[in-house]
Amino acid sequence: MQQQLAKSAFPKWALVLGVLPAVFLQVTMGLIPSITTFILSFTDISGVAGVPWKFIGLDNYKEFFFQQSSRDLITVLKNTVIFCVGVTVIQNVIALFISLALNSKMVKGRGFFRAVIFLPVVLGVLVTSLVWLNTLNPLEGPVAKFIALFGLSSGFFTSTNSALACVIFTQVWMAMGYSMVINLAGLQSISNDLYEAAEIDGTTVYQKFKYITLPLLWPTINVNIMLAIIGSLQSFQVILFTTGGRNIATQTLSARVVYYAFNINAGSGIAAMRQGYGATWAMVLFVFIFIATLIYQRAVKRRDELT
Amino acid sequence: MKKNIPLKIIIYVFIAILMVIYLFPLFYAFNTSIRTKLEYMSNPTAIAKSFHWENYVQAFKKANLSAYIGNSVFYTVVCTTTSILMAIFLAFPISRNYLKFGPVLLGLFMIGMFLPDGTIPQFQILLKLGLYNTRLGYMIGGGGTPLLMFYVYIKGIPKEFDEAASLDGCGYFRYIFKILIPLMKPAVASMAIVTAISVWNDIIRAIIYLSNKELYPITRGLYVFQGQYQVDMTQQMAALIMVASPIIILYIFLQRYIVDGIVAGAVKS
């Protein structure tokens, strides 16, 4: 990385002038707000212009840990863990199989299948959520009718028992294509010579997978898992548009941040946008993400040491 | 390759199941959208016998989509153009190692994901500046800065172009627009489409920053159906098809660029 500073063909003032807009925006709209979240978590600032606000010390944190219903807090933390682990594991396991299948020359029409699976990534979260709300309509929706054939029924997004599972499913459906294309890029960088050599040695499909594909694809899968962990902890959009803010059964930390700070879907009950308290939730989420990535990195390191 | 036949069957069955899970909800959304409300109420899952486009007309009026389409196009074009240009002007000197503080700048843009979420203070800043509920406030920070793909791509463009251009008396800004950007066409196309799709699809910022209906983007129009007590599914799905179809059409023709752009965006982490 140690490179000599290159002699510029252009005047330095022009280069600096060109860099300025992006840097200015990044600092004022990116870095300063990120750090200010910490400061705001000690205030009672609201989201309404002109309302006076003050520093209230640790009151928000006290409220977070001791004053809110501990049952709600535990539910939210539990949901956050289930959502994160559920999405990360399901998405990566299925994406691995999909990318192996759609990388194999045995399969005709691979391009079309890839395109279909990637489509929800570009359709976006609102369209995805509404499409699945429609499909998983508990009253006479197609899936409801289908499982009724087996004598089953479910409230899907509306029932406490199944809502979280439905939210996880929708999130995975939406983001699967993303993991798939990253995996495919990784698979394409594995040299064909290795497989040919293995074939001459008469290895089975499973052996090829275990001794060639998996070890060589591991760095890519690792990136995918990290992206899924961080992404799922930050994402609240599917939850917001499918089950809303009122149903505690699907609330995660990130969903609570917008619930308190912006009252989206919170119903008409709460009038004030409690952005100071919302910032406290954002800080807890930040610590949560930090710990989750740390635990994952540790686990990977230990695994690497073992092998 | 005889022994591979069972495996082949398993793979095709697996793909078939996936295709049903991925295509059925979209087909069903379309099916819902072309049926009359009465038909839908009597049997939601039946296949439409005839096309009823009334829902589209009604949804178009009810969600005020005609006005919102204009807004969405405006936001998408402005946000995409500015973020692409800003990113190129940022990536060029860093990639060429022309600036002493280049690595610091790179770090400045990479560190963001290791910091807490800044949505709330960002809202406060725009509120204080009087930019809440304005087009400008909505668009600031809406596009992001797709720095990394350009950073890598510019490394592949020989430095001799810079020197030759400057010897011929070509100024910096003219050089970027007339020579560099045409040389970067694939990268610019990828990042522009990806940025445009993310701006077009944005809904969270639209909910947070815009309360004036005249400023709504098209997704916000789709969202008005949400939260109503009696959601008219046929109209909602008609509105949804109208919001999604420009993206689907774009996707069919430009899939290669879109996938490249999104993969490049992911690898930066």
Coordinates of C-alpha atoms in Angstrom, one line a residue:
Chain A
M1 CA 0.0 0.0 0.0
Q2 CA 3.0 2.3 0.5
Q3 CA 2.9 4.2 -2.7
Q4 CA 4.8 7.3 -3.7
L5 CA 2.6 10.3 -4.2
A6 CA 2.2 10.6 -8.0
K7 CA 2.9 13.8 -9.8
S8 CA -0.4 15.2 -10.9
A9 CA -0.9 16.2 -14.5
F10 CA -3.6 18.6 -13.3
P11 CA -3.5 21.6 -10.9
K12 CA -4.0 20.6 -7.3
W13 CA -6.7 23.2 -6.7
A14 CA -8.9 21.7 -9.4
L15 CA -8.5 18.2 -7.9
V16 CA -9.4 19.5 -4.4
L17 CA -12.4 21.4 -5.8
G18 CA -13.7 18.3 -7.4
V19 CA -13.3 16.3 -4.2
L20 CA -15.0 18.8 -2.0
P21 CA -18.8 18.2 -2.7
A22 CA -18.6 14.5 -1.9
V23 CA -16.4 15.0 1.2
F24 CA -18.6 17.8 2.4
L25 CA -21.8 15.7 2.1
Q26 CA -20.1 12.7 3.6
V27 CA -19.0 14.7 6.7
T28 CA -22.2 16.6 7.2
M29 CA -24.7 14.0 6.3
G30 CA -22.7 10.8 7.2
L31 CA -20.0 11.1 9.8
I32 CA -21.3 13.9 12.0
P33 CA -24.8 12.5 12.3
S34 CA -23.4 9.0 13.1
I35 CA -21.4 10.4 16.0
T36 CA -24.2 12.8 17.1
T37 CA -26.5 9.8 17.6
F38 CA -24.4 9.1 20.7
I39 CA -24.9 12.6 22.0
L40 CA -28.6 12.8 21.2
S41 CA -29.1 9.6 23.2
F42 CA -28.6 11.7 26.4
T43 CA -31.3 14.3 25.4
D44 CA -35.0 14.4 25.3
I45 CA -35.0 16.0 21.8
S46 CA -38.2 15.5 19.8
G47 CA -38.8 15.3 16.0
V48 CA -40.8 18.5 16.0
A49 CA -39.1 21.8 15.1
G50 CA -38.8 24.5 17.7
V51 CA -39.7 22.3 20.7
P52 CA -37.1 23.0 23.5
W53 CA -34.9 20.1 24.5
K54 CA -32.3 19.5 27.2
F55 CA -29.7 17.0 28.3
I56 CA -31.2 14.5 30.7
G57 CA -28.1 12.4 31.5
L58 CA -28.7 8.7 31.6
D59 CA -32.5 8.9 31.9
N60 CA -33.0 7.4 28.4
Y61 CA -30.8 4.4 29.3
K62 CA -32.5 4.1 32.7
E63 CA -35.8 4.0 30.9
F64 CA -34.5 1.5 28.4
F65 CA -33.2 -1.0 30.9
F66 CA -35.5 -0.5 34.0
Q67 CA -38.6 1.5 33.2
Q68 CA -40.0 -0.2 30.2
S69 CA -41.8 -3.4 30.5
S70 CA -39.0 -6.0 30.8
R71 CA -41.2 -8.5 29.0
D72 CA -41.3 -6.2 26.0
L73 CA -37.6 -5.6 26.1
I74 CA -36.8 -9.4 26.3
T75 CA -39.3 -10.0 23.4
V76 CA -37.5 -7.4 21.3
L77 CA -34.0 -8.7 22.1
K78 CA -35.2 -12.3 21.4
N79 CA -36.8 -11.3 18.1
T80 CA -33.6 -9.5 17.1
V81 CA -31.5 -12.6 17.7
I82 CA -34.0 -14.9 16.0
F83 CA -34.4 -12.6 13.0
C84 CA -30.6 -12.2 12.6
V85 CA -29.7 -15.9 13.1
G86 CA -32.7 -17.1 11.1
V87 CA -32.1 -14.8 8.1
T88 CA -28.3 -15.3 8.1
V89 CA -28.4 -19.1 8.3
I90 CA -31.4 -19.8 6.0
Q91 CA -30.3 -17.3 3.4
N92 CA -26.7 -18.5 3.2
V93 CA -27.5 -22.2 3.2
I94 CA -30.1 -21.9 0.5
A95 CA -28.0 -19.4 -1.5
L96 CA -25.1 -21.8 -1.4
F97 CA -27.2 -24.6 -3.0
I98 CA -28.8 -22.2 -5.5
S99 CA -25.4 -20.9 -6.6
L100 CA -24.0 -24.4 -6.9
A101 CA -27.0 -25.5 -9.0
L102 CA -27.0 -22.4 -11.2
N103 CA -23.3 -22.6 -11.7
S104 CA -23.4 -26.2 -12.9
K105 CA -23.2 -26.8 -16.6
M106 CA -25.8 -29.6 -16.2
V107 CA -28.5 -27.0 -15.9
K108 CA -30.0 -25.5 -19.0
G109 CA -31.4 -22.0 -18.8
R110 CA -29.3 -20.9 -15.9
G111 CA -29.4 -17.2 -16.9
F112 CA -33.1 -17.1 -16.7
F113 CA -33.3 -18.8 -13.3
R114 CA -30.6 -16.5 -11.9
A115 CA -32.5 -13.5 -13.3
V116 CA -35.7 -14.6 -11.6
I117 CA -34.1 -15.1 -8.2
F118 CA -32.3 -11.8 -8.4
L119 CA -35.5 -9.9 -9.4
P120 CA -36.7 -9.1 -5.8
V121 CA -33.5 -7.3 -5.1
V122 CA -34.4 -4.7 -7.7
L123 CA -38.1 -4.7 -6.9
G124 CA -37.4 -3.3 -3.5
V125 CA -38.8 -3.7 -0.1
L126 CA -42.2 -2.1 -0.4
V127 CA -43.2 -4.1 -3.5
T128 CA -41.8 -7.3 -1.9
S129 CA -43.7 -6.7 1.3
L130 CA -47.0 -6.0 -0.4
V131 CA -46.7 -8.9 -2.8
W132 CA -46.3 -11.3 0.2
L133 CA -49.0 -9.6 2.2
N134 CA -51.3 -10.4 -0.7
T135 CA -50.0 -14.0 -1.2
L136 CA -50.1 -14.8 2.5
N137 CA -53.5 -13.4 3.1
P138 CA -54.8 -15.5 6.0
L139 CA -58.4 -15.3 4.7
E140 CA -58.6 -17.3 1.5
G141 CA -55.2 -16.4 0.2
P142 CA -53.6 -19.0 -2.1
V143 CA -51.1 -20.3 0.5
A144 CA -53.9 -20.4 3.1
K145 CA -56.0 -22.5 0.7
F146 CA -53.0 -24.7 -0.1
I147 CA -52.2 -25.6 3.5
A148 CA -55.9 -26.0 4.2
L149 CA -55.7 -29.1 1.9
F150 CA -53.6 -30.6 4.7
G151 CA -55.9 -29.4 7.4
L152 CA -53.6 -26.6 8.4
S153 CA -54.3 -22.9 9.0
S154 CA -52.3 -19.9 9.9
G155 CA -52.7 -16.3 10.5
F156 CA -49.3 -15.6 8.8
F157 CA -48.4 -12.0 9.3
T158 CA -51.3 -11.3 11.6
S159 CA -50.8 -14.0 14.2
T160 CA -48.3 -13.8 17.0
N161 CA -47.1 -17.4 16.4
S162 CA -46.3 -17.1 12.8
A163 CA -45.6 -13.4 12.1
L164 CA -41.9 -13.5 12.9
A165 CA -41.4 -16.6 10.7
C166 CA -43.2 -14.9 7.8
V167 CA -41.1 -11.8 8.2
I168 CA -37.9 -13.9 8.1
F169 CA -39.2 -15.7 5.0
T170 CA -40.0 -12.5 3.2
Q171 CA -36.6 -10.9 4.1
V172 CA -34.8 -14.1 2.8
W173 CA -36.9 -14.1 -0.4
M174 CA -36.0 -10.5 -1.1
A175 CA -32.2 -10.7 -0.3
M176 CA -31.5 -14.2 -1.6
G177 CA -30.5 -13.0 -5.1
Y178 CA -27.9 -10.7 -3.5
S179 CA -26.1 -13.6 -1.7
M180 CA -26.5 -15.7 -4.9
V181 CA -24.7 -13.3 -7.2
I182 CA -21.9 -12.8 -4.7
N183 CA -21.5 -16.6 -4.4
L184 CA -21.6 -17.0 -8.2
A185 CA -18.8 -14.5 -8.6
G186 CA -16.8 -16.5 -6.1
L187 CA -17.5 -19.8 -7.9
Q188 CA -16.4 -18.4 -11.2
S189 CA -13.0 -17.5 -9.9
I190 CA -12.3 -21.2 -9.0
S191 CA -10.2 -22.7 -11.7
N192 CA -11.7 -25.5 -13.8
D193 CA -8.4 -27.3 -13.9
L194 CA -8.9 -28.4 -10.3
Y195 CA -12.2 -30.1 -11.1
E196 CA -10.7 -31.7 -14.2
A197 CA -7.8 -33.1 -12.2
A198 CA -10.2 -34.3 -9.5
E199 CA -12.3 -36.1 -12.2
I200 CA -9.2 -37.9 -13.4
D201 CA -8.7 -39.1 -9.9
G202 CA -12.2 -40.4 -9.9
T203 CA -13.7 -38.3 -7.1
T204 CA -17.4 -38.2 -6.3
V205 CA -19.5 -35.1 -6.5
Y206 CA -19.6 -34.8 -2.8
Q207 CA -15.8 -35.1 -2.5
K208 CA -15.4 -32.3 -5.1
F209 CA -17.7 -30.1 -3.1
K210 CA -16.0 -30.8 0.2
Y211 CA -12.4 -30.6 -0.8
I212 CA -12.4 -28.1 -3.7
T213 CA -15.5 -25.9 -3.8
L214 CA -16.2 -25.3 -0.1
P215 CA -12.6 -24.4 0.9
L216 CA -12.1 -22.1 -2.1
L217 CA -15.5 -20.5 -1.8
W218 CA -15.2 -20.0 2.0
P219 CA -13.8 -16.4 1.8
T220 CA -16.9 -15.5 -0.4
I221 CA -19.3 -17.2 2.0
N222 CA -17.7 -15.4 4.8
V223 CA -18.4 -12.0 3.2
N224 CA -21.9 -13.1 2.6
I225 CA -22.5 -14.1 6.2
M226 CA -21.0 -10.9 7.5
L227 CA -23.3 -8.9 5.1
A228 CA -26.3 -10.9 6.2
I229 CA -25.6 -10.5 9.9
I230 CA -25.1 -6.7 9.7
G231 CA -27.9 -6.3 7.1
S232 CA -30.5 -8.2 9.0
L233 CA -29.7 -6.4 12.3
Q234 CA -30.1 -3.1 10.5
S235 CA -33.1 -3.9 8.4
F236 CA -36.6 -3.1 9.7
Q237 CA -38.4 -2.3 6.4
V238 CA -40.0 -5.7 5.9
I239 CA -41.2 -5.7 9.5
L240 CA -42.5 -2.2 9.1
F241 CA -44.6 -2.9 5.9
T242 CA -45.9 -6.3 6.8
T243 CA -46.7 -6.4 10.5
G244 CA -46.3 -2.8 11.4
G245 CA -45.0 -1.1 14.5
R246 CA -47.9 -2.1 16.8
N247 CA -47.3 -5.8 16.9
I248 CA -44.6 -6.4 19.5
A249 CA -44.3 -10.0 18.3
T250 CA -42.1 -9.0 15.4
Q251 CA -40.3 -5.9 16.7
T252 CA -36.6 -5.9 16.6
L253 CA -34.1 -3.3 17.8
S254 CA -33.9 -1.5 14.5
A255 CA -37.7 -1.5 14.1
R256 CA -38.0 0.1 17.6
V257 CA -35.6 2.9 16.5
V258 CA -37.9 4.1 13.8
Y259 CA -40.9 3.4 16.0
Y260 CA -39.8 5.8 18.6
A261 CA -38.0 8.3 16.5
F262 CA -40.4 8.7 13.6
N263 CA -43.7 7.0 14.7
I264 CA -44.0 5.2 11.4
N265 CA -46.9 2.9 11.6
A266 CA -47.1 3.4 15.3
G267 CA -50.8 4.3 15.1
S268 CA -52.2 7.5 16.3
G269 CA -51.6 6.8 20.0
I270 CA -48.2 8.3 20.3
A271 CA -48.0 12.0 19.3
A272 CA -44.4 13.0 20.1
M273 CA -41.5 11.7 18.0
R274 CA -39.1 10.8 20.8
Q275 CA -35.8 11.1 18.9
G276 CA -33.6 11.2 22.0
Y277 CA -35.0 7.9 23.2
G278 CA -34.9 6.6 19.6
A279 CA -31.2 7.5 19.6
T280 CA -30.7 5.4 22.7
W281 CA -32.2 2.4 20.9
A282 CA -29.9 3.2 18.0
M283 CA -26.9 3.1 20.3
V284 CA -28.0 -0.2 21.8
L285 CA -28.4 -1.6 18.3
F286 CA -24.9 -0.4 17.4
V287 CA -23.4 -2.2 20.4
F288 CA -25.5 -5.3 19.4
I289 CA -24.1 -5.3 15.9
F290 CA -20.6 -4.8 17.2
I291 CA -21.0 -7.8 19.6
A292 CA -22.6 -10.0 16.9
T293 CA -19.8 -9.4 14.4
L294 CA -17.2 -10.0 17.2
I295 CA -18.7 -13.3 18.1
Y296 CA -18.9 -14.3 14.5
Q297 CA -15.2 -13.4 13.8
R298 CA -14.2 -15.3 17.0
A299 CA -16.0 -18.4 15.8
V300 CA -14.4 -18.2 12.4
K301 CA -11.0 -17.8 13.9
R302 CA -11.4 -20.7 16.2
R303 CA -12.6 -22.9 13.3
D304 CA -9.6 -21.8 11.2
E305 CA -7.3 -22.7 14.0
L306 CA -8.9 -26.2 14.3
T307 CA -8.4 -27.1 10.7
Chain B
M1 CA -21.8 -39.3 -16.7
K2 CA -24.5 -41.8 -16.1
K3 CA -24.3 -41.7 -12.3
N4 CA -25.1 -38.0 -12.4
I5 CA -28.7 -38.5 -13.5
P6 CA -30.3 -38.7 -10.0
L7 CA -28.3 -35.6 -9.0
K8 CA -29.6 -33.8 -12.1
I9 CA -33.2 -34.7 -11.2
I10 CA -32.7 -33.4 -7.7
I11 CA -31.3 -30.1 -9.0
Y12 CA -34.1 -29.6 -11.4
V13 CA -36.7 -30.3 -8.8
F14 CA -35.0 -27.8 -6.5
I15 CA -35.0 -25.2 -9.2
A16 CA -38.6 -25.9 -10.0
I17 CA -39.6 -25.3 -6.4
L18 CA -37.7 -22.1 -6.3
M19 CA -39.3 -20.8 -9.5
V20 CA -42.7 -21.4 -8.0
I21 CA -41.8 -19.6 -4.8
Y22 CA -40.3 -16.7 -6.8
L23 CA -42.7 -16.3 -9.6
F24 CA -46.0 -17.3 -8.1
P25 CA -46.4 -14.2 -5.8
L26 CA -45.7 -11.9 -8.7
F27 CA -48.1 -13.7 -11.0
Y28 CA -50.7 -13.7 -8.2
A29 CA -50.2 -10.0 -7.7
F30 CA -50.9 -9.4 -11.4
N31 CA -53.9 -11.8 -11.3
T32 CA -55.4 -9.8 -8.4
S33 CA -54.8 -6.5 -10.1
I34 CA -56.9 -7.4 -13.2
R35 CA -60.0 -8.6 -11.4
T36 CA -63.0 -6.7 -10.3
K37 CA -63.5 -6.1 -6.7
L38 CA -66.6 -8.3 -6.7
E39 CA -64.8 -11.2 -8.3
Y40 CA -62.0 -10.9 -5.9
M41 CA -64.3 -10.8 -2.9
S42 CA -66.2 -13.9 -4.0
N43 CA -63.1 -16.0 -4.7
P44 CA -59.7 -14.3 -4.2
T45 CA -57.6 -17.1 -5.6
A46 CA -59.5 -17.8 -8.9
I47 CA -57.7 -17.1 -12.1
A48 CA -58.9 -14.0 -13.9
K49 CA -61.2 -14.8 -16.8
S50 CA -60.9 -11.4 -18.4
F51 CA -58.7 -8.4 -18.1
H52 CA -60.2 -5.5 -16.1
W53 CA -58.0 -2.5 -16.3
E54 CA -60.4 -0.3 -14.3
N55 CA -58.3 -1.0 -11.2
Y56 CA -55.4 0.6 -12.8
V57 CA -57.3 3.7 -13.7
Q58 CA -58.8 4.0 -10.2
A59 CA -55.5 3.3 -8.5
F60 CA -53.9 5.8 -10.7
K61 CA -56.3 8.4 -9.5
K62 CA -56.6 7.3 -5.9
A63 CA -52.9 7.1 -5.3
N64 CA -52.4 10.2 -7.4
L65 CA -49.7 8.4 -9.3
S66 CA -49.6 10.7 -12.3
A67 CA -48.3 13.5 -10.1
Y68 CA -45.9 11.2 -8.2
I69 CA -44.4 9.7 -11.3
G70 CA -43.0 13.1 -12.3
N71 CA -41.6 13.6 -8.8
S72 CA -40.0 10.2 -8.8
V73 CA -38.4 10.8 -12.2
F74 CA -37.1 14.1 -11.0
Y75 CA -35.6 12.7 -7.8
T76 CA -34.1 9.8 -9.6
V77 CA -32.4 11.8 -12.3
V78 CA -31.1 14.5 -9.9
C79 CA -29.9 12.1 -7.2
T80 CA -28.3 9.7 -9.7
T81 CA -26.5 12.4 -11.7
T82 CA -25.1 14.2 -8.7
S83 CA -24.0 11.1 -6.8
I84 CA -22.3 9.6 -9.9
L85 CA -20.5 12.9 -10.7
M86 CA -19.4 13.4 -7.1
A87 CA -18.2 9.9 -6.8
I88 CA -16.1 10.2 -10.0
F89 CA -14.5 13.4 -9.0
L90 CA -13.8 11.9 -5.6
A91 CA -12.5 8.6 -6.9
F92 CA -10.2 10.0 -9.6
P93 CA -7.5 11.8 -7.5
I94 CA -7.6 9.0 -4.8
S95 CA -7.2 6.3 -7.3
R96 CA -4.4 8.1 -9.1
N97 CA -2.7 8.9 -5.8
Y98 CA -2.6 12.6 -6.7
L99 CA -3.5 13.9 -3.3
K100 CA -1.5 13.5 -0.1
F101 CA -4.6 13.0 2.0
G102 CA -6.2 10.6 -0.5
P103 CA -6.0 7.5 1.8
V104 CA -7.6 9.5 4.6
L105 CA -10.5 10.4 2.3
L106 CA -10.9 6.7 1.3
G107 CA -11.0 5.9 5.0
L108 CA -13.6 8.6 5.6
F109 CA -15.9 6.9 3.2
M110 CA -15.2 3.3 4.4
I111 CA -15.6 4.0 8.1
G112 CA -19.3 4.9 7.9
M113 CA -20.4 1.3 8.2
F114 CA -18.6 0.9 11.5
L115 CA -20.4 3.8 13.1
P116 CA -23.8 4.0 14.7
D117 CA -26.8 4.7 12.4
G118 CA -27.1 8.5 11.8
T119 CA -30.7 8.8 10.6
I120 CA -32.0 10.6 13.7
P121 CA -29.3 13.4 13.8
Q122 CA -29.5 13.7 10.0
F123 CA -33.2 14.4 10.4
Q124 CA -32.5 16.9 13.1
I125 CA -29.9 18.7 10.9
L126 CA -32.3 19.0 8.0
L127 CA -35.1 20.1 10.3
K128 CA -32.9 22.9 11.7
L129 CA -31.9 24.0 8.2
G130 CA -35.6 24.2 7.3
L131 CA -35.2 21.5 4.7
Y132 CA -37.8 19.1 6.2
N133 CA -40.6 18.5 3.7
T134 CA -38.7 20.0 0.8
R135 CA -37.4 18.4 -2.4
L136 CA -33.8 19.3 -1.5
G137 CA -34.0 17.9 2.0
Y138 CA -35.4 14.6 0.7
M139 CA -32.7 14.3 -2.0
I140 CA -29.6 15.2 0.2
G141 CA -27.9 12.0 1.0
G142 CA -30.5 10.0 -0.9
G143 CA -28.1 8.6 -3.5
G144 CA -25.0 7.7 -1.6
T145 CA -21.5 7.9 -3.0
P146 CA -20.6 4.8 -5.1
L147 CA -16.9 5.4 -4.7
L148 CA -15.3 2.0 -4.8
M149 CA -16.2 0.7 -8.2
F150 CA -14.9 3.9 -9.7
Y151 CA -11.8 3.7 -7.6
V152 CA -11.0 0.3 -8.9
Y153 CA -12.0 1.0 -12.5
I154 CA -9.9 4.2 -12.8
K155 CA -6.8 2.2 -11.7
G156 CA -7.2 0.3 -15.0
I157 CA -7.1 3.5 -17.1
P158 CA -3.5 4.3 -18.1
K159 CA -2.1 7.5 -16.6
E160 CA -0.6 8.5 -19.9
F161 CA -4.1 9.7 -20.9
D162 CA -3.9 12.3 -18.1
E163 CA -0.5 13.5 -19.2
A164 CA -1.3 13.6 -22.9
A165 CA -4.5 15.6 -22.2
S166 CA -2.8 18.1 -19.9
L167 CA 0.0 18.6 -22.5
D168 CA -2.6 19.4 -25.1
G169 CA -3.9 22.0 -22.7
C170 CA -7.1 20.2 -21.7
G171 CA -8.3 21.4 -18.3
Y172 CA -9.2 19.0 -15.5
F173 CA -13.0 19.3 -15.6
R174 CA -13.0 19.0 -19.4
Y175 CA -10.8 16.0 -19.1
I176 CA -13.1 14.2 -16.7
F177 CA -16.2 14.9 -18.8
K178 CA -14.8 14.5 -22.3
I179 CA -12.2 11.7 -21.8
L180 CA -12.5 9.9 -18.5
I181 CA -16.2 9.4 -18.3
P182 CA -16.5 8.0 -21.9
L183 CA -13.7 5.6 -21.0
M184 CA -15.6 4.5 -17.9
K185 CA -18.9 3.9 -19.6
P186 CA -19.6 0.3 -18.3
A187 CA -18.8 1.3 -14.7
V188 CA -20.8 4.5 -15.0
A189 CA -23.7 2.7 -16.5
S190 CA -23.7 0.0 -13.8
M191 CA -23.5 2.4 -10.9
A192 CA -26.0 4.8 -12.4
I193 CA -28.6 2.1 -12.8
V194 CA -28.1 0.7 -9.4
T195 CA -28.3 4.2 -7.8
A196 CA -31.3 5.0 -9.9
I197 CA -33.1 1.9 -8.7
S198 CA -32.4 2.5 -5.1
V199 CA -33.6 6.1 -5.4
W200 CA -36.8 5.0 -7.3
N201 CA -37.5 2.3 -4.7
D202 CA -36.8 4.5 -1.7
I203 CA -39.8 4.7 0.7
I204 CA -38.3 5.2 4.2
R205 CA -36.8 8.6 3.4
A206 CA -40.1 9.5 1.7
I207 CA -42.0 8.7 4.8
I208 CA -39.6 10.4 7.2
Y209 CA -38.9 13.6 5.2
L210 CA -42.0 14.4 3.2
S211 CA -45.5 15.3 4.5
N212 CA -46.6 17.5 1.6
K213 CA -48.5 15.3 -0.9
E214 CA -47.3 17.3 -3.8
L215 CA -43.7 16.2 -3.1
Y216 CA -44.4 12.5 -2.8
P217 CA -42.5 10.0 -5.0
I218 CA -44.4 7.1 -6.6
T219 CA -43.6 4.6 -3.8
R220 CA -45.2 6.9 -1.3
G221 CA -48.3 6.8 -3.4
L222 CA -48.3 3.0 -3.2
Y223 CA -47.9 3.3 0.5
V224 CA -51.1 5.2 0.9
F225 CA -53.0 1.9 0.4
Q226 CA -51.1 0.6 3.4
G227 CA -52.6 1.3 6.8
Q228 CA -56.1 1.8 5.5
Y229 CA -58.6 -0.3 7.4
Q230 CA -60.2 -1.8 4.4
V231 CA -57.4 -2.3 1.9
D232 CA -58.8 -2.8 -1.6
M233 CA -56.3 -5.5 -2.8
T234 CA -57.2 -5.3 -6.4
Q235 CA -56.4 -1.6 -6.6
Q236 CA -53.3 -1.9 -4.4
M237 CA -51.9 -4.6 -6.6
A238 CA -52.7 -2.5 -9.7
A239 CA -50.7 0.4 -8.2
L240 CA -47.9 -2.1 -7.3
I241 CA -47.7 -3.3 -10.8
M242 CA -47.4 0.3 -12.0
V243 CA -44.6 1.1 -9.6
A244 CA -42.7 -2.1 -10.3
S245 CA -43.1 -2.4 -14.1
P246 CA -40.5 0.3 -15.1
I247 CA -38.0 -1.4 -12.9
I248 CA -38.8 -4.8 -14.4
I249 CA -38.5 -3.5 -17.9
L250 CA -35.2 -1.9 -17.1
Y251 CA -34.1 -5.1 -15.4
I252 CA -34.9 -7.2 -18.5
F253 CA -32.7 -5.1 -20.7
L254 CA -29.9 -4.1 -18.4
Q255 CA -29.6 -7.1 -16.1
R256 CA -25.9 -7.5 -16.7
Y257 CA -25.1 -3.9 -15.6
I258 CA -27.4 -4.1 -12.6
V259 CA -25.9 -7.3 -11.3
D260 CA -22.3 -6.0 -11.8
G261 CA -23.1 -2.8 -10.0
I262 CA -24.7 -4.5 -7.0
V263 CA -21.9 -7.0 -6.7
A264 CA -19.4 -4.2 -6.8
G265 CA -21.3 -2.4 -4.1
A266 CA -21.2 -5.5 -1.9
V267 CA -17.6 -6.3 -2.3
K268 CA -16.6 -2.9 -0.8
S269 CA -17.5 -4.2 2.6

